[in-house]
CSV table of C-alpha atoms and ligand atoms in Angstrom, one decimal:
chain,number,residue,atom,x,y,z
P,1,MET,CA,41.8,66.6,130.6
P,2,ILE,CA,38.9,68.6,129.3
P,3,THR,CA,36.6,70.4,131.7
P,4,PHE,CA,32.9,71.0,131.1
P,5,GLU,CA,31.3,73.8,133.1
P,6,ILE,CA,27.5,73.7,133.0
P,7,ILE,CA,25.3,76.7,134.0
P,8,THR,CA,21.7,75.7,134.6
P,9,ILE,CA,18.7,76.3,136.9
P,10,PHE,CA,18.2,72.6,137.2
P,11,PRO,CA,21.5,71.1,138.3
P,12,GLU,CA,19.9,67.9,139.7
P,13,ILE,CA,19.0,66.9,136.1
P,14,PHE,CA,22.6,66.0,135.4
P,15,LYS,CA,23.4,64.0,138.5
P,16,CYS,CA,22.1,60.6,137.5
P,17,TYR,CA,23.2,60.9,133.9
P,18,PHE,CA,26.8,61.7,134.6
P,19,LYS,CA,27.1,59.1,137.3
P,20,GLU,CA,26.5,56.3,134.7
P,21,SER,CA,28.4,54.4,132.1
P,22,LEU,CA,31.5,55.6,130.2
P,23,ILE,CA,31.0,59.2,131.2
P,24,SER,CA,31.3,58.2,134.8
P,25,LYS,CA,34.4,56.1,134.1
P,26,ALA,CA,36.0,59.0,132.1
P,27,GLN,CA,35.6,61.3,135.1
P,28,LYS,CA,37.1,58.7,137.5
P,29,LYS,CA,40.0,58.3,135.1
P,30,GLU,CA,40.3,62.1,135.0
P,31,LEU,CA,40.0,62.2,131.3
P,32,ILE,CA,37.1,64.7,131.6
P,33,LYS,CA,35.8,66.8,134.5
P,34,ILE,CA,32.2,68.0,134.8
P,35,ASN,CA,31.1,70.9,137.1
P,36,VAL,CA,27.4,71.8,137.3
P,37,TYR,CA,26.5,75.2,138.7
P,38,ASN,CA,23.2,76.6,139.8
P,39,LEU,CA,22.6,79.9,138.0
P,40,ARG,CA,20.5,81.0,141.0
P,41,ASP,CA,23.7,81.2,143.1
P,42,TRP,CA,24.5,84.4,141.1
P,43,THR,CA,21.3,86.2,142.0
P,44,ASP,CA,21.0,88.9,144.7
P,45,ASP,CA,17.3,88.9,145.6
P,46,LYS,CA,15.6,86.7,148.2
P,47,ARG,CA,13.6,84.8,145.6
P,48,LYS,CA,16.7,84.1,143.5
P,49,THR,CA,15.1,85.5,140.3
P,50,VAL,CA,16.7,84.5,137.0
P,51,ASP,CA,13.8,85.6,134.7
P,52,ASP,CA,11.6,88.5,133.8
P,53,SER,CA,8.8,89.4,131.4
P,54,PRO,CA,9.8,90.2,127.8
P,55,TYR,CA,10.0,93.7,126.6
P,56,GLY,CA,7.4,94.4,123.9
P,57,GLY,CA,5.1,91.8,125.5
P,58,GLY,CA,4.5,88.2,124.6
P,59,LEU,CA,4.1,84.9,126.3
P,60,GLY,CA,6.4,83.5,128.9
P,61,MET,CA,9.5,84.8,130.7
P,62,VAL,CA,13.0,85.5,129.5
P,63,MET,CA,16.2,84.7,131.3
P,64,LYS,CA,17.9,87.8,132.6
P,65,ILE,CA,21.4,88.8,131.6
P,66,GLU,CA,22.8,89.8,135.0
P,67,PRO,CA,23.1,86.4,136.7
P,68,ILE,CA,24.4,84.8,133.5
P,69,PHE,CA,27.0,87.5,133.1
P,70,LYS,CA,28.2,87.1,136.7
P,71,ALA,CA,28.2,83.3,136.5
P,72,ILE,CA,30.2,83.2,133.2
P,73,ASN,CA,32.7,85.8,134.6
P,74,GLU,CA,33.3,84.0,137.8
P,75,ILE,CA,33.6,80.5,136.2
P,76,LYS,CA,36.0,82.0,133.7
P,77,SER,CA,38.1,83.5,136.5
P,78,PHE,CA,38.8,80.1,138.0
P,79,LYS,CA,41.6,79.6,135.5
P,80,LYS,CA,43.5,81.7,133.1
P,81,ASP,CA,42.5,79.8,130.0
P,82,ASN,CA,39.8,81.9,128.4
P,83,PRO,CA,37.3,79.0,127.8
P,84,LYS,CA,34.7,79.1,125.0
P,85,VAL,CA,31.1,79.8,126.0
P,86,VAL,CA,28.6,77.6,124.3
P,87,LEU,CA,24.9,78.7,124.5
P,88,PHE,CA,22.0,76.5,123.6
P,89,THR,CA,19.2,77.8,121.5
P,90,PRO,CA,17.0,76.3,118.7
P,91,ARG,CA,18.1,79.3,116.6
P,92,GLY,CA,21.8,78.2,116.8
P,93,LYS,CA,24.1,76.5,114.5
P,94,LYS,CA,23.2,72.8,114.0
P,95,PHE,CA,25.4,70.6,116.2
P,96,LYS,CA,27.4,68.2,114.1
P,97,GLN,CA,30.2,65.7,114.6
P,98,LYS,CA,32.6,68.2,113.1
P,99,ILE,CA,31.7,70.8,115.8
P,100,ALA,CA,32.2,68.1,118.5
P,101,TYR,CA,35.6,67.2,117.0
P,102,ASP,CA,36.7,70.9,117.1
P,103,LEU,CA,35.4,71.3,120.7
P,104,SER,CA,37.2,68.2,121.8
P,105,LYS,CA,40.5,70.1,121.4
P,106,GLU,CA,39.5,72.7,124.0
P,107,GLU,CA,40.8,72.7,127.5
P,108,ARG,CA,37.6,74.0,129.1
P,109,ILE,CA,34.1,74.8,127.8
P,110,ILE,CA,31.3,76.7,129.6
P,111,PHE,CA,27.8,75.7,128.6
P,112,VAL,CA,24.8,77.9,129.2
P,113,CYS,CA,21.4,76.1,129.4
P,114,GLY,CA,18.4,78.2,128.7
P,115,ARG,CA,14.9,77.7,130.1
P,116,TYR,CA,11.5,79.6,129.9
P,117,GLU,CA,11.0,81.4,126.5
P,118,GLY,CA,14.7,81.8,126.0
P,119,ILE,CA,17.6,84.0,127.0
P,120,ASP,CA,18.0,87.8,126.8
P,121,GLU,CA,19.5,88.3,123.3
P,122,ARG,CA,22.4,90.3,124.7
P,123,VAL,CA,23.8,87.1,126.2
P,124,LEU,CA,23.8,85.5,122.7
P,125,LYS,CA,25.3,88.7,121.2
P,126,HIS,CA,28.0,89.6,123.7
P,127,LEU,CA,28.7,86.6,126.0
P,128,ALA,CA,28.4,83.4,123.9
P,129,ASP,CA,31.1,82.3,121.5
P,130,ILE,CA,29.1,79.6,119.9
P,131,LYS,CA,25.3,79.3,119.7
P,132,LEU,CA,24.2,75.6,119.2
P,133,SER,CA,21.0,73.9,118.3
P,134,ILE,CA,20.7,70.1,118.5
P,135,GLY,CA,17.9,70.0,116.0
P,136,ASP,CA,14.9,71.8,114.5
P,137,TYR,CA,12.6,71.3,117.3
P,138,VAL,CA,12.0,73.1,120.6
P,139,LEU,CA,12.8,71.5,124.0
P,140,MET,CA,12.0,72.9,127.4
P,141,GLY,CA,15.6,73.6,128.3
P,142,GLY,CA,19.2,73.4,127.3
P,143,GLU,CA,20.0,70.6,129.7
P,144,LEU,CA,19.4,67.7,127.2
P,145,PRO,CA,21.4,69.6,124.5
P,146,ALA,CA,24.3,70.0,127.0
P,147,MET,CA,24.3,66.2,127.7
P,148,VAL,CA,24.2,65.4,124.0
P,149,VAL,CA,27.1,67.7,123.2
P,150,ILE,CA,29.2,66.7,126.3
P,151,GLU,CA,28.7,63.0,125.5
P,152,THR,CA,29.6,63.5,121.8
P,153,ILE,CA,32.7,65.4,122.7
P,154,SER,CA,33.7,63.0,125.4
P,155,ARG,CA,33.6,60.0,123.0
P,156,LEU,CA,36.3,61.7,121.0
P,157,ILE,CA,38.7,62.1,123.9
P,158,PRO,CA,41.3,59.3,123.5
P,159,GLU,CA,40.8,56.5,126.0
P,160,VAL,CA,37.2,57.5,127.0
P,161,ILE,CA,35.7,54.6,124.9
P,162,GLY,CA,38.7,52.4,125.5
P,163,LYS,CA,40.1,51.6,122.1
P,164,GLU,CA,41.5,54.5,120.0
P,165,ASN,CA,41.6,52.3,116.9
P,166,PHE,CA,37.9,51.7,117.2
P,167,LEU,CA,37.4,55.4,117.2
P,168,LYS,CA,39.6,56.0,114.2
P,169,GLU,CA,37.7,53.4,112.3
P,170,ARG,CA,34.6,55.6,112.6
P,171,ILE,CA,36.0,59.1,112.5
P,172,THR,CA,37.9,59.6,109.2
P,173,ASN,CA,39.1,63.1,109.8
P,174,ASP,CA,37.8,66.4,111.0
P,175,LYS,CA,35.3,66.6,108.1
P,176,GLY,CA,32.9,64.1,109.6
P,177,PHE,CA,32.2,60.5,110.2
P,178,ILE,CA,31.4,57.2,108.5
P,179,GLU,CA,28.8,55.0,110.0
P,180,TYR,CA,27.7,51.8,108.5
P,181,PRO,CA,25.2,49.0,109.2
P,182,GLN,CA,26.3,46.5,111.9
P,183,TYR,CA,25.3,42.9,112.5
P,184,THR,CA,26.0,40.3,115.1
P,185,ARG,CA,25.0,36.7,115.8
P,186,PRO,CA,22.8,34.9,114.7
P,187,GLU,CA,23.8,34.8,111.0
P,188,VAL,CA,20.1,34.1,110.1
P,189,PHE,CA,17.2,35.3,112.1
P,190,SER,CA,13.7,33.9,111.5
P,191,PRO,CA,10.9,36.2,112.9
P,192,GLU,CA,8.4,33.6,111.7
P,193,LYS,CA,8.2,30.4,109.7
P,194,GLY,CA,9.5,30.8,106.2
P,195,ILE,CA,11.0,34.2,106.7
P,196,TYR,CA,14.7,34.6,107.1
P,197,TRP,CA,16.6,37.9,107.8
P,198,LYS,CA,20.2,37.2,106.8
P,199,VAL,CA,23.5,38.9,107.5
P,200,PRO,CA,25.1,40.2,104.2
P,201,LYS,CA,27.4,37.4,103.0
P,202,ILE,CA,30.4,39.7,102.5
P,203,LEU,CA,30.6,40.4,106.3
P,204,ILE,CA,31.2,36.7,107.0
P,205,SER,CA,33.6,36.2,104.1
P,206,GLY,CA,36.7,37.2,106.1
P,207,ASN,CA,37.8,39.3,103.1
P,208,HIS,CA,38.7,42.6,104.9
P,209,LYS,CA,39.3,44.6,101.8
P,210,GLU,CA,35.9,43.7,100.4
P,211,ILE,CA,34.3,44.3,103.9
P,212,GLU,CA,35.9,47.8,104.0
P,213,LYS,CA,34.5,48.5,100.5
P,214,TRP,CA,31.1,47.3,101.5
P,215,ARG,CA,31.1,49.5,104.6
P,216,LYS,CA,32.1,52.6,102.6
P,217,LYS,CA,29.4,51.9,100.1
P,218,HIS,CA,26.8,51.5,102.8
P,219,GLY,CA,28.0,54.2,105.2
P,220,LYS,CA,25.3,56.6,104.3
P,221,LYS,CA,22.2,58.1,105.9
P,222,ILE,CA,19.2,55.9,106.0
X,1,SAM,N1,12.1,80.6,121.5
X,1,SAM,C1,13.1,80.2,122.4
X,1,SAM,C2,14.5,80.4,121.8
X,1,SAM,O1,14.5,80.7,120.7
X,1,SAM,O2,15.5,80.2,122.6
X,1,SAM,C3,12.8,78.8,122.9
X,1,SAM,C4,13.1,78.6,124.3
X,1,SAM,S1,13.1,76.9,124.8
X,1,SAM,C5,11.5,76.7,125.4
X,1,SAM,C6,14.1,77.0,126.3
X,1,SAM,C7,15.5,76.7,126.1
X,1,SAM,O3,15.7,75.3,125.7
X,1,SAM,C8,16.3,77.5,125.1
X,1,SAM,O4,16.7,78.7,125.6
X,1,SAM,C9,17.5,76.6,124.8
X,1,SAM,O5,18.5,76.7,125.8
X,1,SAM,C10,16.9,75.2,125.0
X,1,SAM,N2,16.5,74.6,123.7
X,1,SAM,C11,15.3,74.2,123.3
X,1,SAM,N3,15.3,73.6,122.1
X,1,SAM,C12,16.6,73.5,121.8
X,1,SAM,C13,17.3,73.0,120.6
X,1,SAM,N4,16.7,72.4,119.6
X,1,SAM,N5,18.7,73.0,120.6
X,1,SAM,C14,19.3,73.6,121.6
X,1,SAM,N6,18.7,74.2,122.7
X,1,SAM,C15,17.4,74.1,122.8
């Protein structure tokens, strides 16, 4: 079982998402475990402050290092496994299937979700093992990236999506993945009179060798 530990200032965001679909089943089957922590629980002041203004001036607020430091340390101390700390930032390494594949071998991972104008750089420098970006755009927080990464990793855990063979079909090795165009019934779809959108003949030929060749050929980005 792999455990995902999420540090956020918006724990409620995750509730509905992780209660649905295969992610929910995976938790029930104890294939994965998800714990969501409110960063404000590691603050000392009445207002539970997690941010402050940036040194040098500038717009917005920056997440402070102290509560994050305390949260990571306490969550780490729950077990003796030295979990990896993954921090989300648009400046991070681009998240790819290969990274998910590597992370799926971990026993426990701590995710730090940023908010405001970002996180004190000392967290990135001294506390995070991996800095991840899910794309070249800026979101409001690290919660969606955490869901994206957790779902991608979970899919790779044997039994989470049911059929291991199905997974093998898509994941060739740790270098990446092959995706290809998919079709289902009807064989011919007519959006209007005289126009026919057909399923490629090879896919209904029953010739598995040729189908595999076709899939390899078409397994490219579109
Ligand atoms: N300039 C800030 C920075 O470089 O981190 C942007 C802060 S953004 C408004 C707030 C938080 O959202 C970030 O700290 C990060 O955790 C998360 N975030 C935003 N876009 C992201 C992306 N593309 N990938 C991963 N995390 C992202």
